[in-house]
Amino acid sequence: MTFPALEQAHRREWAAVLAATMRLTRDFDAAEDAVQEAFEAAMIVWPRDGVPPNPGGWLTTTAKRKALDRMRRADALARKLPLLVVPDGSPEVIEDQRLRLIFMCCHPALALNARVALTLRLVCGLPTSEIAHLFLVPQATMAARLTTAKKKIRSAGIPFQVPDDLKSRLPAVLAVVYLVYTAGSTDRALELASLLESLLPSPEVYGLLALIRLSAARSAARFVDGKPVPLASQDRSLWDHAAIAEALPLVEKALRGAGPYALQAAITALHATARSYADTDWPQILALYDELVAVYPSPTAALGRAVALAEIDGPAAGLAEADRLSVDLGHYYLLHAARAEFLRALGRGSEAAEADRMAASLAPTPAEAAFFDSRARP
């Protein structure tokens, strides 16, 4: 039980422990080192003495002690004494600390990719190697990016605080969580969205959380024997229908705001509640995409609309839309995958194979590349 408990504590408490320690050290690296040492200490102490009643409190106290030890060794205790008056461990203070950390990592002064990487490192506690894997870059490159982002926070004087105008800054935070989700780190995105829902409940937060939950509920059917399975061919009995049902009330609450994540969640809900691909309510999905593209235009939303249009008006209509999007989405593997489907349905096999080969060359994972390559072969 001990190590599962430690893993659970890492997922649930890392951000709060790091934020509390940063208020003491006022230094990223010192705080990270102290928190890491606290978790290492837990690996030794918890199996011997048992899991403490309050794991987060134990880790926070240990991390602060580790940080103070470092400060003493550096003969800096006197300089840091004014910072030793720190908040207690009440739920309100812990929530404030987590929010401080999230809003600092997601500050608009940072480049969007830097916000994502920093959030994964500081809020989620992912190791640099795992973040590098998600970004498809060498570990040394990601380490340098994280260092640069931290220096930017210091040099720009980005405050470690919750902004007064939450409404204006919340979209920047949601954009980071959404990018974590679209990068394929669904579990981490789900943790972040759930944390935001507990700290800042609002229609857009509900929408993003519903979108991620609905996606996670269908994940078991997306790959079989390591190979991707298109939506039309997925075994829907593998979907977590209980999780889908639990996410639907969130969609309803999200639609009170009708923001971009709410609309995407509503589209995903229609897919998730259809008993079969043939039973999908494509007219309603197209209507939602029309609203999404009109109010929150993006090339990927337009591609989703093209797929829905093809289901209603035929593959020629979908192909025309996809070709129109090629200027903005020529680098996106799913555009070429969609074109291949449309071309194949129109009987243009050689062109479909070429589109599949292009999708394979741009696919983000070897499994997806192999799947599109196999479709390109006669």
Coordinates of N, CA and C in Angstrom, one line a residue, residues 188-341:
R188 N -2.6 13.7 -17.0 CA -2.1 15.0 -16.4 C -3.1 16.1 -16.7
A189 N -3.7 16.2 -17.9 CA -4.6 17.2 -18.2 C -5.9 17.0 -17.3
L190 N -6.3 15.8 -17.1 CA -7.4 15.5 -16.2 C -7.2 16.0 -14.8
E191 N -6.0 15.7 -14.3 CA -5.6 16.2 -12.9 C -5.7 17.7 -12.9
L192 N -5.1 18.4 -13.8 CA -5.1 19.8 -13.8 C -6.5 20.4 -13.9
A193 N -7.3 19.8 -14.8 CA -8.7 20.3 -15.0 C -9.5 20.1 -13.7
S194 N -9.3 18.9 -13.1 CA -10.0 18.6 -11.9 C -9.6 19.6 -10.8
L195 N -8.3 19.9 -10.7 CA -7.9 20.9 -9.7 C -8.5 22.2 -10.0
L196 N -8.5 22.7 -11.2 CA -9.1 24.0 -11.5 C -10.6 24.0 -11.2
E197 N -11.3 22.8 -11.4 CA -12.7 22.8 -11.1 C -13.0 22.9 -9.6
S198 N -12.1 22.4 -8.8 CA -12.2 22.5 -7.3 C -11.9 23.9 -6.9
L199 N -11.0 24.6 -7.6 CA -10.5 25.9 -7.2 C -11.3 27.1 -7.8
L200 N -11.6 26.9 -9.1 CA -12.2 28.0 -9.9 C -13.4 27.5 -10.7
P201 N -14.4 27.0 -10.1 CA -15.6 26.5 -10.8 C -16.2 27.6 -11.7
S202 N -16.4 27.3 -13.0 CA -17.0 28.2 -14.0 C -17.4 27.4 -15.2
P203 N -18.2 27.9 -16.1 CA -18.7 27.2 -17.2 C -17.5 26.7 -18.1
E204 N -16.5 27.5 -18.3 CA -15.4 27.1 -19.2 C -14.5 26.0 -18.5
V205 N -14.4 26.1 -17.2 CA -13.6 25.0 -16.5 C -14.4 23.7 -16.6
Y206 N -15.8 23.8 -16.4 CA -16.6 22.6 -16.5 C -16.5 22.0 -17.9
G207 N -16.5 22.9 -18.9 CA -16.4 22.4 -20.3 C -15.1 21.7 -20.6
L208 N -14.0 22.2 -20.2 CA -12.7 21.6 -20.4 C -12.6 20.3 -19.6
L209 N -13.1 20.3 -18.4 CA -13.1 19.0 -17.6 C -13.9 18.0 -18.2
A210 N -15.1 18.4 -18.7 CA -16.0 17.4 -19.4 C -15.4 16.8 -20.6
L211 N -14.8 17.7 -21.4 CA -14.1 17.3 -22.7 C -13.1 16.2 -22.4
I212 N -12.2 16.5 -21.4 CA -11.2 15.6 -21.1 C -11.7 14.3 -20.5
R213 N -12.7 14.4 -19.6 CA -13.3 13.2 -19.0 C -13.9 12.3 -20.1
L214 N -14.6 12.9 -21.0 CA -15.3 12.1 -22.1 C -14.3 11.4 -23.0
S215 N -13.2 12.1 -23.2 CA -12.1 11.6 -24.0 C -11.5 10.4 -23.3
A216 N -11.2 10.6 -22.0 CA -10.5 9.5 -21.2 C -11.4 8.3 -21.1
A217 N -12.8 8.5 -21.1 CA -13.7 7.4 -20.9 C -13.7 6.5 -22.2
R218 N -13.3 7.0 -23.3 CA -13.3 6.2 -24.5 C -11.9 5.8 -24.9
S219 N -10.9 6.0 -24.1 CA -9.5 5.7 -24.5 C -9.3 4.2 -24.7
A220 N -10.0 3.3 -23.9 CA -9.7 1.9 -24.0 C -9.9 1.3 -25.4
A221 N -10.8 2.0 -26.2 CA -11.1 1.5 -27.5 C -10.3 2.1 -28.6
R222 N -9.5 3.1 -28.3 CA -8.7 3.8 -29.3 C -7.6 3.0 -29.9
F223 N -7.0 2.1 -29.1 CA -5.9 1.3 -29.6 C -6.2 -0.2 -29.3
V224 N -6.0 -1.1 -30.2 CA -6.1 -2.5 -30.0 C -4.8 -3.1 -30.5
D225 N -4.1 -3.8 -29.6 CA -2.8 -4.4 -29.9 C -1.8 -3.4 -30.3
G226 N -1.9 -2.2 -29.7 CA -1.0 -1.1 -30.1 C -1.3 -0.4 -31.3
K227 N -2.4 -0.8 -32.0 CA -2.7 -0.1 -33.3 C -4.0 0.8 -33.1
P228 N -3.9 2.0 -33.7 CA -5.0 2.9 -33.5 C -6.3 2.4 -34.2
V229 N -7.4 2.7 -33.7 CA -8.7 2.3 -34.2 C -9.6 3.5 -34.5
P230 N -10.0 3.7 -35.7 CA -10.8 4.9 -36.0 C -12.1 4.8 -35.3
L231 N -12.8 6.0 -35.1 CA -14.0 6.1 -34.3 C -15.1 5.1 -34.9
A232 N -15.2 5.1 -36.2 CA -16.2 4.3 -36.8 C -16.1 2.8 -36.5
S233 N -14.9 2.4 -36.2 CA -14.6 0.9 -36.0 C -14.4 0.6 -34.6
Q234 N -14.5 1.5 -33.7 CA -14.2 1.2 -32.3 C -15.3 0.3 -31.6
D235 N -14.9 -0.5 -30.7 CA -15.8 -1.4 -30.0 C -16.3 -0.5 -28.8
R236 N -17.5 -0.1 -28.9 CA -18.1 0.8 -27.9 C -18.4 0.2 -26.6
S237 N -18.3 -1.1 -26.5 CA -18.5 -1.8 -25.2 C -17.3 -1.6 -24.4
L238 N -16.1 -1.2 -25.0 CA -14.9 -0.9 -24.2 C -14.9 0.5 -23.6
W239 N -15.9 1.3 -24.0 CA -16.0 2.6 -23.4 C -16.4 2.6 -22.0
D240 N -16.0 3.5 -21.2 CA -16.4 3.5 -19.8 C -17.7 4.4 -19.7
H241 N -18.8 3.7 -19.8 CA -20.1 4.4 -20.0 C -20.5 5.0 -18.6
A242 N -20.1 4.5 -17.5 CA -20.4 5.1 -16.2 C -19.7 6.5 -16.1
A243 N -18.4 6.5 -16.6 CA -17.7 7.8 -16.6 C -18.3 8.8 -17.6
I244 N -18.8 8.3 -18.7 CA -19.5 9.2 -19.7 C -20.7 9.8 -19.0
A245 N -21.5 9.0 -18.3 CA -22.7 9.4 -17.7 C -22.4 10.5 -16.6
E246 N -21.3 10.3 -15.9 CA -20.9 11.2 -14.8 C -20.4 12.6 -15.4
A247 N -19.9 12.5 -16.7 CA -19.4 13.8 -17.3 C -20.5 14.6 -17.9
L248 N -21.7 14.0 -18.2 CA -22.7 14.7 -18.9 C -23.3 15.9 -18.2
P249 N -23.5 15.8 -16.8 CA -23.9 17.0 -16.1 C -23.0 18.2 -16.2
L250 N -21.7 17.9 -16.3 CA -20.7 18.9 -16.5 C -20.9 19.6 -17.8
V251 N -21.3 18.9 -18.9 CA -21.5 19.5 -20.2 C -22.7 20.4 -20.0
E252 N -23.7 20.0 -19.3 CA -24.9 20.9 -19.2 C -24.5 22.2 -18.5
K253 N -23.7 22.1 -17.4 CA -23.3 23.3 -16.7 C -22.4 24.2 -17.6
A254 N -21.6 23.5 -18.4 CA -20.7 24.3 -19.3 C -21.4 25.1 -20.3
L255 N -22.5 24.5 -20.8 CA -23.2 25.2 -21.9 C -23.9 26.4 -21.5
R256 N -24.0 26.7 -20.2 CA -24.5 27.9 -19.7 C -23.6 29.1 -20.1
G257 N -22.4 28.8 -20.4 CA -21.4 29.8 -20.9 C -21.2 29.8 -22.3
A258 N -21.4 28.6 -23.0 CA -21.3 28.4 -24.4 C -19.9 28.9 -24.9
G259 N -18.8 28.6 -24.2 CA -17.5 29.0 -24.7 C -16.9 27.8 -25.5
P260 N -15.7 28.0 -26.0 CA -15.1 27.0 -26.9 C -15.0 25.6 -26.3
Y261 N -14.6 25.5 -25.1 CA -14.5 24.2 -24.5 C -15.8 23.5 -24.2
A262 N -16.8 24.4 -23.9 CA -18.2 23.9 -23.7 C -18.7 23.3 -25.0
L263 N -18.5 24.0 -26.1 CA -19.0 23.5 -27.4 C -18.3 22.2 -27.8
Q264 N -17.0 22.1 -27.6 CA -16.2 20.9 -27.9 C -16.7 19.8 -27.0
A265 N -17.0 20.1 -25.8 CA -17.5 19.0 -24.9 C -18.8 18.5 -25.3
A266 N -19.7 19.4 -25.8 CA -21.0 19.0 -26.3 C -20.9 18.1 -27.5
I267 N -20.0 18.5 -28.4 CA -19.7 17.6 -29.6 C -19.2 16.2 -29.2
T268 N -18.3 16.2 -28.2 CA -17.8 14.9 -27.8 C -18.8 14.1 -27.1
A269 N -19.7 14.8 -26.3 CA -20.8 14.1 -25.7 C -21.8 13.4 -26.7
L270 N -22.0 14.1 -27.8 CA -22.9 13.5 -28.8 C -22.2 12.2 -29.4
H271 N -20.9 12.3 -29.6 CA -20.2 11.0 -30.0 C -20.3 10.0 -29.0
A272 N -20.1 10.4 -27.7 CA -20.0 9.4 -26.6 C -21.3 8.7 -26.3
T273 N -22.4 9.4 -26.6 CA -23.7 8.8 -26.2 C -24.4 8.1 -27.4
A274 N -23.8 8.2 -28.6 CA -24.4 7.5 -29.7 C -24.1 6.0 -29.6
R275 N -25.2 5.2 -29.8 CA -25.0 3.7 -29.6 C -24.2 3.1 -30.7
S276 N -24.1 3.7 -31.8 CA -23.2 3.2 -32.9 C -22.8 4.5 -33.7
Y277 N -21.8 4.2 -34.6 CA -21.4 5.3 -35.5 C -22.5 5.8 -36.4
A278 N -23.3 4.8 -36.8 CA -24.4 5.1 -37.7 C -25.5 5.9 -37.0
D279 N -25.6 5.8 -35.7 CA -26.6 6.5 -34.9 C -26.2 7.9 -34.5
T280 N -25.0 8.3 -34.8 CA -24.5 9.6 -34.4 C -25.3 10.7 -35.0
D281 N -25.6 11.7 -34.1 CA -26.4 12.9 -34.5 C -25.6 13.9 -35.3
W282 N -25.2 13.6 -36.5 CA -24.4 14.4 -37.3 C -24.9 15.8 -37.5
P283 N -26.2 16.0 -37.8 CA -26.7 17.4 -38.0 C -26.5 18.2 -36.7
Q284 N -26.7 17.7 -35.5 CA -26.5 18.4 -34.3 C -25.0 18.7 -34.2
I285 N -24.1 17.8 -34.5 CA -22.7 18.0 -34.4 C -22.3 19.1 -35.4
L286 N -22.8 19.0 -36.6 CA -22.5 20.1 -37.6 C -22.9 21.4 -37.1
A287 N -24.1 21.5 -36.4 CA -24.6 22.8 -35.9 C -23.6 23.3 -34.8
L288 N -23.2 22.5 -34.0 CA -22.2 22.9 -32.9 C -20.9 23.3 -33.5
Y289 N -20.4 22.6 -34.5 CA -19.2 23.0 -35.2 C -19.4 24.4 -35.9
D290 N -20.5 24.6 -36.5 CA -20.8 25.9 -37.1 C -20.7 27.0 -36.1
E291 N -21.2 26.8 -34.9 CA -21.1 27.8 -33.9 C -19.7 28.0 -33.4
L292 N -19.0 26.9 -33.2 CA -17.6 26.9 -32.8 C -16.7 27.6 -33.8
V293 N -16.9 27.3 -35.0 CA -16.0 27.9 -36.1 C -16.4 29.4 -36.2
A294 N -17.6 29.8 -36.0 CA -18.1 31.2 -36.2 C -17.6 32.0 -35.1
V295 N -17.6 31.5 -33.8 CA -17.3 32.3 -32.7 C -15.8 32.2 -32.2
Y296 N -15.3 30.9 -32.4 CA -13.9 30.6 -31.9 C -13.2 29.9 -33.1
P297 N -12.9 30.6 -34.2 CA -12.4 29.9 -35.3 C -11.0 29.4 -35.1
S298 N -10.8 28.1 -35.6 CA -9.5 27.5 -35.6 C -9.5 26.5 -36.7
P299 N -8.3 26.2 -37.3 CA -8.3 25.3 -38.4 C -8.7 23.8 -38.0
T300 N -8.3 23.4 -36.8 CA -8.7 22.1 -36.4 C -10.2 21.9 -36.1
A301 N -10.8 23.0 -35.7 CA -12.3 23.0 -35.5 C -12.9 22.9 -36.9
A302 N -12.4 23.6 -37.9 CA -12.9 23.6 -39.2 C -12.7 22.2 -39.8
L303 N -11.7 21.5 -39.5 CA -11.5 20.1 -40.0 C -12.6 19.2 -39.4
G304 N -12.8 19.4 -38.1 CA -13.9 18.6 -37.5 C -15.2 18.9 -38.2
R305 N -15.5 20.1 -38.6 CA -16.7 20.5 -39.3 C -16.7 19.8 -40.6
A306 N -15.6 19.7 -41.3 CA -15.5 19.1 -42.6 C -15.9 17.6 -42.5
V307 N -15.5 16.9 -41.5 CA -15.8 15.5 -41.3 C -17.3 15.4 -41.1
A308 N -17.9 16.3 -40.2 CA -19.3 16.2 -40.0 C -20.1 16.5 -41.3
L309 N -19.6 17.5 -42.1 CA -20.3 17.8 -43.3 C -20.3 16.7 -44.3
A310 N -19.2 15.9 -44.3 CA -19.1 14.8 -45.2 C -20.1 13.7 -44.9
E311 N -20.3 13.5 -43.6 CA -21.3 12.5 -43.1 C -22.7 12.9 -43.6
I312 N -23.0 14.2 -43.8 CA -24.3 14.7 -44.1 C -24.5 14.9 -45.6
D313 N -23.5 15.6 -46.2 CA -23.6 15.9 -47.7 C -22.7 15.1 -48.6
G314 N -21.9 14.2 -48.0 CA -21.1 13.3 -48.8 C -19.7 13.6 -48.8
P315 N -18.8 12.7 -49.3 CA -17.4 12.8 -49.2 C -16.8 14.0 -50.1
A316 N -17.5 14.3 -51.2 CA -17.1 15.4 -52.0 C -17.1 16.7 -51.3
A317 N -18.2 16.9 -50.5 CA -18.3 18.1 -49.7 C -17.2 18.2 -48.7
G318 N -16.9 17.1 -48.0 CA -15.8 17.0 -47.0 C -14.5 17.3 -47.6
L319 N -14.2 16.7 -48.8 CA -13.0 16.9 -49.5 C -12.7 18.3 -49.9
A320 N -13.8 19.0 -50.4 CA -13.6 20.4 -50.8 C -13.2 21.3 -49.6
E321 N -13.9 21.0 -48.4 CA -13.5 21.7 -47.2 C -12.1 21.4 -46.7
A322 N -11.7 20.1 -46.8 CA -10.4 19.8 -46.4 C -9.3 20.4 -47.3
D323 N -9.6 20.4 -48.6 CA -8.6 21.0 -49.5 C -8.5 22.5 -49.2
R324 N -9.6 23.1 -48.8 CA -9.5 24.6 -48.5 C -8.7 24.8 -47.3
L325 N -8.6 23.9 -46.4 CA -7.9 24.0 -45.1 C -6.4 23.6 -45.3
S326 N -6.0 23.1 -46.4 CA -4.7 22.6 -46.6 C -3.6 23.7 -46.4
V327 N -3.9 25.0 -46.7 CA -3.0 26.0 -46.5 C -2.6 26.2 -45.0
D328 N -3.6 26.1 -44.1 CA -3.3 26.3 -42.7 C -3.0 25.0 -42.0
L329 N -3.4 23.8 -42.6 CA -3.2 22.6 -41.9 C -2.4 21.5 -42.6
G330 N -1.6 22.0 -43.6 CA -0.8 21.1 -44.4 C 0.2 20.3 -43.6
H331 N 0.5 20.7 -42.4 CA 1.5 20.1 -41.5 C 0.8 19.1 -40.5
Y332 N -0.6 19.0 -40.6 CA -1.3 18.3 -39.6 C -1.7 16.9 -40.2
Y333 N -1.3 15.9 -39.5 CA -1.5 14.5 -40.1 C -2.9 14.2 -40.2
L334 N -3.8 14.6 -39.3 CA -5.2 14.3 -39.4 C -5.9 14.9 -40.6
L335 N -5.4 16.0 -41.1 CA -6.0 16.6 -42.3 C -5.8 15.6 -43.5
H336 N -4.6 15.1 -43.6 CA -4.3 14.1 -44.7 C -5.1 12.8 -44.5
A337 N -5.2 12.4 -43.2 CA -6.0 11.2 -42.9 C -7.4 11.4 -43.3
A338 N -8.0 12.6 -43.1 CA -9.4 12.8 -43.5 C -9.5 12.9 -45.0
R339 N -8.5 13.5 -45.6 CA -8.6 13.6 -47.1 C -8.5 12.1 -47.7
A340 N -7.7 11.3 -47.1 CA -7.6 9.9 -47.6 C -9.0 9.2 -47.5
E341 N -9.7 9.4 -46.4 CA -11.0 8.8 -46.2 C -12.0 9.3 -47.3

